[in-house]
Short mmCIF file of C-alpha atoms in Angstrom, two decimals:
data_model
loop_
_atom_site.label_atom_id
_atom_site.label_comp_id
_atom_site.label_asym_id
_atom_site.label_seq_id
_atom_site.Cartn_x
_atom_site.Cartn_y
_atom_site.Cartn_z
CA MET A 1 0.00 0.00 0.00
CA ARG A 2 1.36 3.44 -0.92
CA GLN A 3 2.34 5.64 2.05
CA LYS A 4 -0.06 8.50 2.61
CA LEU A 5 1.84 11.78 2.44
CA LYS A 6 1.22 15.21 3.88
CA VAL A 7 2.32 17.57 1.13
CA SER A 8 2.72 21.34 1.53
CA ILE A 9 2.77 23.44 -1.65
CA PHE A 10 4.13 26.97 -1.37
CA TYR A 11 2.97 29.53 -3.95
CA GLY A 12 4.17 33.13 -3.72
CA GLY A 13 1.03 34.74 -5.12
CA PHE A 14 -2.62 35.20 -4.21
CA LYS A 15 -5.16 32.42 -4.66
CA PHE A 16 -7.42 34.28 -7.06
CA VAL A 17 -4.84 35.97 -9.28
CA VAL A 18 -4.97 33.81 -12.40
CA GLY A 19 -1.89 32.65 -14.25
CA GLY A 20 0.14 29.62 -15.22
CA VAL A 21 1.86 29.15 -11.85
CA ASN A 22 -1.42 29.59 -9.99
CA SER A 23 -3.06 27.02 -12.27
CA HIS A 24 -0.20 24.57 -11.76
CA ALA A 25 -0.28 24.92 -7.96
CA ASN A 26 -4.03 24.28 -7.77
CA THR A 27 -3.90 21.41 -10.28
CA LEU A 28 -1.03 19.83 -8.37
CA LYS A 29 -2.92 20.11 -5.09
CA LEU A 30 -6.06 18.48 -6.51
CA GLY A 31 -4.02 15.79 -8.26
CA ILE A 32 -2.16 14.89 -5.07
CA GLN A 33 -5.45 14.72 -3.16
CA SER A 34 -7.02 12.50 -5.85
CA MET A 35 -4.21 9.99 -5.23
CA GLY A 36 -5.17 9.72 -1.56
CA HIS A 37 -2.57 12.06 -0.07
CA ASP A 38 -3.14 15.18 2.02
CA ALA A 39 -2.17 18.38 0.22
CA SER A 40 -2.31 21.99 1.37
CA LEU A 41 -1.62 25.08 -0.73
CA ILE A 42 0.00 27.96 1.14
CA THR A 43 -0.28 31.37 -0.53
CA LEU A 44 0.10 35.01 0.45
CA ASP A 45 -3.58 34.93 1.46
CA ASP A 46 -2.63 32.72 4.42
CA LEU A 47 -0.31 35.32 5.97
CA PRO A 48 -1.48 37.80 8.62
CA ILE A 49 -3.34 40.65 6.94
CA LEU A 50 -0.65 43.23 7.73
CA LEU A 51 2.04 41.10 6.04
CA LYS A 52 0.38 39.57 2.98
CA TYR A 53 1.10 42.61 0.78
CA LEU A 54 4.64 43.15 2.08
CA PRO A 55 6.41 41.14 -0.70
CA HIS A 56 4.73 43.10 -3.52
CA THR A 57 5.30 46.42 -1.74
CA ALA A 58 8.98 45.59 -1.31
CA GLU A 59 9.21 44.57 -4.98
CA LYS A 60 7.95 47.96 -6.14
CA LEU A 61 10.17 49.96 -3.77
CA ILE A 62 13.34 48.01 -4.57
CA ASN A 63 12.66 48.16 -8.31
CA LEU A 64 12.47 51.95 -8.07
CA LEU A 65 16.08 52.01 -6.91
CA TYR A 66 17.63 48.76 -8.13
CA PHE A 67 15.53 47.47 -11.01
CA PRO A 68 14.96 44.56 -11.64
CA LEU A 69 16.18 43.13 -8.31
CA GLY A 70 12.80 43.84 -6.72
CA TYR A 71 11.43 40.64 -8.27
CA LEU A 72 14.22 38.61 -6.68
CA TYR A 73 13.76 40.15 -3.24
CA LYS A 74 9.99 39.75 -3.41
CA GLY A 75 10.65 36.00 -3.48
CA ILE A 76 13.19 36.20 -0.68
CA ILE A 77 10.80 38.15 1.56
CA THR A 78 8.00 35.69 0.75
CA LYS A 79 10.34 32.85 1.71
CA LEU A 80 11.14 34.47 5.08
CA LEU A 81 7.45 34.98 5.82
CA PHE A 82 6.50 31.44 4.80
CA LYS A 83 9.37 30.01 6.86
CA THR A 84 8.36 32.05 9.89
CA PHE A 85 4.70 31.08 9.84
CA PHE A 86 4.57 27.66 8.15
CA ALA A 87 7.94 25.86 8.34
CA THR A 88 6.98 24.06 11.55
CA ARG A 89 3.76 22.54 10.19
CA GLU A 90 3.79 18.78 9.89
CA SER A 91 4.73 17.77 6.34
CA ASP A 92 6.26 14.75 4.60
CA TYR A 93 7.04 16.60 1.37
CA LEU A 94 7.51 20.24 0.36
CA ILE A 95 6.86 21.68 -3.10
CA PHE A 96 8.04 25.21 -3.84
CA GLU A 97 6.41 26.84 -6.87
CA ASP A 98 9.37 29.17 -7.35
CA ILE A 99 13.13 28.94 -6.87
CA TYR A 100 13.15 32.39 -5.21
CA LEU A 101 11.00 31.35 -2.25
CA SER A 102 12.33 27.84 -1.58
CA TRP A 103 14.45 26.93 1.43
CA ASN A 104 16.54 23.93 2.37
CA SER A 105 14.96 21.47 4.77
CA LYS A 106 15.43 17.96 6.14
CA ILE A 107 11.96 17.24 4.72
CA PRO A 108 12.08 15.84 1.14
CA SER A 109 11.50 18.79 -1.18
CA VAL A 110 11.40 19.92 -4.79
CA SER A 111 11.46 23.41 -6.34
CA ILE A 112 9.77 24.20 -9.64
CA MET A 113 11.37 26.70 -12.00
CA HIS A 114 8.49 27.80 -14.21
CA ALA A 115 10.70 30.59 -15.50
CA VAL A 116 13.39 32.96 -14.26
CA TRP A 117 12.86 36.69 -13.95
CA SER A 118 15.93 37.52 -16.04
CA ASP A 119 14.17 35.78 -18.93
CA ASN A 120 10.79 37.35 -18.28
CA LEU A 121 11.21 41.11 -18.56
CA GLN A 122 9.86 41.68 -22.07
CA ALA A 123 7.61 44.51 -20.88
CA PHE A 124 10.58 46.47 -19.50
CA ARG A 125 13.70 48.11 -20.90
CA ALA A 126 16.29 46.39 -18.75
CA THR A 127 19.90 47.20 -19.55
CA SER A 128 22.51 44.50 -20.21
CA GLN A 129 24.15 45.27 -16.88
CA GLN A 130 20.85 45.01 -14.99
CA LEU A 131 20.20 41.62 -16.57
CA ARG A 132 23.73 40.43 -15.74
CA ASN A 133 23.28 41.44 -12.10
CA LEU A 134 19.99 39.58 -11.88
CA LYS A 135 21.37 36.50 -13.64
CA GLU A 136 24.32 36.30 -11.25
CA LYS A 137 21.99 36.37 -8.26
CA GLU A 138 19.72 33.76 -9.86
CA ILE A 139 22.67 31.45 -10.47
CA THR A 140 23.65 31.81 -6.81
CA THR A 141 20.05 31.13 -5.75
CA ILE A 142 19.92 27.96 -7.84
CA HIS A 143 23.26 26.66 -6.58
CA ASN A 144 22.24 27.27 -2.95
CA ILE A 145 19.23 24.95 -3.24
CA ASN A 146 20.24 21.48 -2.05
CA HIS A 147 17.11 19.62 -3.17
CA PRO A 148 16.05 18.81 -6.77
CA ILE A 149 14.92 21.59 -9.10
CA ILE A 150 12.60 20.84 -11.99
CA THR A 151 11.45 22.98 -14.89
CA VAL A 152 8.43 22.62 -17.10
CA SER A 153 9.65 21.47 -20.52
CA GLU A 154 12.72 20.01 -22.18
CA PRO A 155 13.04 22.95 -24.63
CA TYR A 156 13.02 25.43 -21.74
CA LEU A 157 15.55 23.37 -19.80
CA GLU A 158 17.89 23.28 -22.77
CA PHE A 159 17.46 27.01 -23.33
CA LEU A 160 18.19 27.90 -19.71
CA VAL A 161 21.25 25.71 -19.35
CA ASN A 162 22.90 26.24 -22.73
CA LYS A 163 21.82 29.70 -23.82
CA HIS A 164 20.33 31.86 -21.09
CA PHE A 165 22.87 30.96 -18.38
CA ASN A 166 25.49 30.05 -20.97
CA GLY A 167 26.75 26.92 -19.19
CA ALA A 168 27.22 28.65 -15.81
CA LEU A 169 24.88 26.29 -13.94
CA THR A 170 26.60 23.40 -12.20
CA LYS A 171 23.46 22.09 -10.50
CA GLU A 172 21.49 19.53 -12.48
CA ILE A 173 17.99 20.67 -13.47
CA LEU A 174 15.33 18.10 -14.41
CA SER A 175 12.28 18.43 -16.64
CA VAL A 176 8.73 17.50 -15.64
CA PRO A 177 6.18 18.66 -18.24
CA LEU A 178 3.03 20.18 -16.80
CA GLY A 179 -0.23 18.27 -16.83
CA ILE A 180 -3.88 19.30 -16.91
CA ASP A 181 -7.28 17.73 -16.37
CA GLN A 182 -8.29 16.50 -19.82
CA SER A 183 -11.80 15.26 -18.99
CA ASN A 184 -13.58 18.32 -20.45
CA PHE A 185 -11.90 17.94 -23.85
CA THR A 186 -13.80 14.76 -24.75
CA THR A 187 -16.82 16.69 -26.06
CA HIS A 188 -16.90 17.01 -29.85
CA MET A 189 -18.50 20.15 -31.21
CA PRO A 190 -18.81 21.45 -34.77
CA LYS A 191 -16.15 24.07 -35.41
CA SER A 192 -16.91 27.33 -37.17
CA GLN A 193 -14.78 27.77 -40.27
CA TYR A 194 -12.51 30.83 -40.18
CA ALA A 195 -13.06 31.09 -36.40
CA ILE A 196 -9.87 32.18 -34.62
CA VAL A 197 -9.36 32.20 -30.85
CA TYR A 198 -6.66 33.37 -28.45
CA THR A 199 -6.57 32.85 -24.68
CA GLY A 200 -4.17 34.53 -22.30
CA ALA A 201 -3.19 37.79 -20.67
CA LEU A 202 -3.41 41.05 -22.59
CA GLU A 203 0.15 42.21 -21.96
CA ALA A 204 3.37 43.04 -23.77
CA ARG A 205 4.87 39.54 -23.62
CA LYS A 206 1.74 38.04 -25.18
CA ASN A 207 1.96 40.51 -28.08
CA THR A 208 -1.81 40.91 -28.40
CA LEU A 209 -1.66 44.07 -30.52
CA PHE A 210 0.43 42.18 -33.06
CA LEU A 211 -2.26 39.48 -33.11
CA LEU A 212 -4.83 42.15 -33.97
CA LYS A 213 -2.68 43.49 -36.80
CA VAL A 214 -2.42 39.98 -38.27
CA PHE A 215 -6.16 39.50 -37.87
CA LYS A 216 -6.87 42.87 -39.52
CA LEU A 217 -5.06 41.71 -42.66
CA LEU A 218 -6.84 38.34 -42.58
CA HIS A 219 -10.23 40.00 -42.24
CA MET A 220 -9.50 42.48 -45.03
CA THR A 221 -8.72 39.51 -47.29
CA ASN A 222 -11.66 37.39 -46.17
CA PRO A 223 -14.49 39.00 -44.12
CA LEU A 224 -15.55 35.57 -42.87
CA TYR A 225 -12.67 35.52 -40.39
CA LYS A 226 -13.76 36.19 -36.80
CA LEU A 227 -11.60 36.45 -33.67
CA THR A 228 -12.37 35.67 -30.03
CA ILE A 229 -10.00 36.87 -27.30
CA ILE A 230 -10.28 35.29 -23.85
CA GLY A 231 -8.44 37.04 -21.04
CA ASP A 232 -7.67 40.42 -19.57
CA GLY A 233 -4.67 42.51 -18.64
CA PRO A 234 -2.89 45.89 -18.76
CA ASP A 235 -3.15 46.19 -22.56
CA ARG A 236 -6.95 45.90 -22.63
CA GLN A 237 -7.57 49.58 -23.41
CA LYS A 238 -5.07 49.49 -26.30
CA VAL A 239 -6.75 46.35 -27.61
CA GLU A 240 -10.21 47.89 -27.42
CA LYS A 241 -8.99 51.06 -29.13
CA PHE A 242 -7.50 49.08 -32.02
CA ILE A 243 -10.65 46.98 -32.45
CA ASN A 244 -12.89 50.06 -32.47
CA GLN A 245 -10.59 52.05 -34.75
CA PHE A 246 -10.73 49.43 -37.51
CA GLN A 247 -14.22 48.08 -36.67
CA LEU A 248 -12.97 44.52 -36.44
CA PRO A 249 -15.24 41.55 -35.65
CA VAL A 250 -13.47 40.68 -32.41
CA THR A 251 -15.22 39.34 -29.32
CA LEU A 252 -13.51 40.25 -26.03
CA MET A 253 -14.67 37.75 -23.44
CA GLY A 254 -12.46 38.87 -20.56
CA ARG A 255 -11.72 36.36 -17.82
CA ILE A 256 -14.08 33.41 -17.75
CA SER A 257 -14.08 30.09 -15.89
CA HIS A 258 -11.81 27.31 -17.08
CA GLU A 259 -14.81 25.22 -18.11
CA LYS A 260 -16.09 28.06 -20.29
CA VAL A 261 -12.62 28.53 -21.81
CA ILE A 262 -12.60 24.92 -22.96
CA ALA A 263 -16.16 25.15 -24.27
CA GLU A 264 -15.17 28.24 -26.27
CA LEU A 265 -12.02 26.62 -27.66
CA LEU A 266 -14.05 23.69 -28.93
CA LYS A 267 -16.13 26.04 -31.13
CA HIS A 268 -13.13 27.37 -33.04
CA GLU A 269 -10.92 26.15 -35.85
CA LEU A 270 -7.67 28.12 -35.49
CA TYR A 271 -5.58 29.14 -32.51
CA ILE A 272 -3.07 31.97 -33.05
CA HIS A 273 -0.50 32.53 -30.30
CA THR A 274 1.66 35.60 -30.96
CA SER A 275 3.49 35.51 -27.62
CA THR A 276 7.20 36.39 -27.76
CA LYS A 277 8.10 34.13 -24.81
CA GLU A 278 6.79 30.89 -23.30
CA SER A 279 8.40 28.12 -21.26
CA PHE A 280 5.48 25.66 -21.58
CA SER A 281 2.12 27.32 -22.44
CA TYR A 282 -1.07 25.87 -21.03
CA ALA A 283 -2.89 27.86 -23.72
CA LEU A 284 -1.21 26.05 -26.62
CA LEU A 285 -1.68 22.67 -24.93
CA GLU A 286 -5.39 23.31 -24.38
CA ALA A 287 -5.79 24.44 -27.98
CA LYS A 288 -4.21 21.17 -29.16
CA LEU A 289 -6.39 19.08 -26.83
CA ALA A 290 -9.42 20.91 -28.26
CA GLY A 291 -8.39 19.91 -31.77
CA LEU A 292 -7.43 23.36 -33.07
CA LYS A 293 -4.76 24.16 -35.64
CA THR A 294 -2.10 26.17 -33.79
CA PHE A 295 0.17 28.92 -35.10
CA ALA A 296 2.97 30.34 -32.96
CA TYR A 297 6.46 31.84 -32.95
CA SER A 298 9.18 29.25 -33.55
CA GLY A 299 11.36 30.75 -30.79
CA LEU A 300 9.08 29.63 -27.94
CA GLN A 301 10.57 27.05 -25.57
CA VAL A 302 7.49 24.82 -25.60
CA PRO A 303 7.10 21.15 -26.55
CA ALA A 304 7.44 21.02 -30.34
CA GLU A 305 4.15 19.17 -30.80
CA PHE A 306 2.18 22.12 -29.36
CA ILE A 307 2.70 24.15 -32.56
CA ASP A 308 1.35 22.97 -35.90
CA THR A 309 2.80 25.86 -37.88
CA LYS A 310 5.83 27.79 -36.65
CA ILE A 311 6.64 31.31 -37.82
CA ASP A 312 10.25 32.47 -37.51
CA ASN A 313 9.74 36.20 -36.94
CA PHE A 314 7.15 38.86 -36.25
CA GLU A 315 6.51 40.13 -39.75
CA ILE A 316 2.75 40.53 -40.23
CA LYS A 317 2.87 39.29 -43.82
CA ASN A 318 4.68 36.09 -42.80
CA TRP A 319 1.98 35.24 -40.24
CA PHE A 320 -0.72 36.07 -42.77
CA ASP A 321 0.87 33.84 -45.43
CA ALA A 322 1.32 30.99 -42.96
CA ILE A 323 -2.31 31.08 -41.85
CA ILE A 324 -3.79 31.53 -45.33
CA GLY A 325 -1.55 28.94 -46.94
CA ASP A 326 -1.75 26.17 -44.32
CA GLN A 327 -4.54 23.78 -45.27
CA GLY A 328 -3.33 20.70 -43.38
CA ALA A 329 -5.18 19.06 -40.52
CA PRO A 330 -4.08 19.67 -36.90
CA LYS A 331 -1.36 17.29 -35.77
CA GLN A 332 -2.00 14.84 -32.95
CA ILE A 333 -0.09 15.11 -29.65
CA ASN A 334 0.84 12.53 -27.02
CA LYS A 335 -1.94 13.35 -24.56
CA ASN A 336 -0.67 10.89 -21.95
CA GLN A 337 2.47 12.99 -21.54
CA TYR A 338 0.38 15.87 -20.15
CA THR A 339 -1.94 14.23 -17.61
CA VAL A 340 -2.24 15.34 -13.99
CA ASN A 341 -1.43 11.85 -12.67
CA ARG A 342 1.81 11.68 -14.63
CA MET A 343 2.82 15.16 -13.43
CA VAL A 344 2.01 14.35 -9.79
CA ASP A 345 3.84 11.00 -9.86
CA ASP A 346 6.97 12.55 -11.36
CA THR A 347 6.94 15.54 -9.01
CA LEU A 348 6.55 13.43 -5.88
CA GLU A 349 9.14 10.87 -6.97
CA ILE A 350 11.96 13.27 -7.83
CA GLY A 351 12.37 14.78 -4.37
CA ARG A 352 12.11 11.59 -2.32
#
């Protein structure tokens, strides 16, 4: 009989702020519980009310003086708070959803490197020196962790080790692809021809305005094209302005429940992902599970099978040509590689 574990998952954000790490933490918790273990998710919401906003406040203040080190110290402060209030709780296994907030313990542990901040500053104009300073501190952080570290895809692992950190890491990093609940993707619905969908944040890294420029050219060529955008973010006003300026047939759905996201994906034929940076991409995986044809930038560090058609740059005409000219059927992916059970088994096994 398998030993019943008490697993503590530490996530340095708030429970209801959506995002990939948040989704992973909640999915991991539910997956661990479904296997008969106890699992608790500790977030900033669990701190005393006067302290829960301290990490984000410190991030902003430090970034004003020493950008971009505020992101690093936000994690460090979160770690100190979590250690102070939760390190003594009874646990058989610790999972840290970020290398910046993990600490060394006698309890079997694993840290998950969804991304590193020095590779995630597309919305800012960081100088080369600022990035070097942050990278050096990240390398030190990684080397000071004495338990296993995993990241979310083989392409991202290879990128981090060989390109981003240029061989400076001496600690071995392992890859455990993310998994999601696939039960809602079994429904088959008729897809609307020329129906395009995108799901994700409306922010600089996701390149949503570029998506609209590509769609504008598609719609000018064929008025049957329609676009649905699911998500919200700091670029929403710019997105709305562009849509209104050119009177484009775009539906902005904002944030909706995960079940409604899947139901919406199933209605569409094409998924266009103009993001400039991804280390895994739940959005592309869900689009593939829903049977959509996917188009994305070839420079993303995501599993190769997530992208049906890769585009090598961000020239509008190249995206237009790729979408118009690609008449092939969506490629199949290895769904078993991205199940919750597989992800949970691998995550629990690596640190023990």
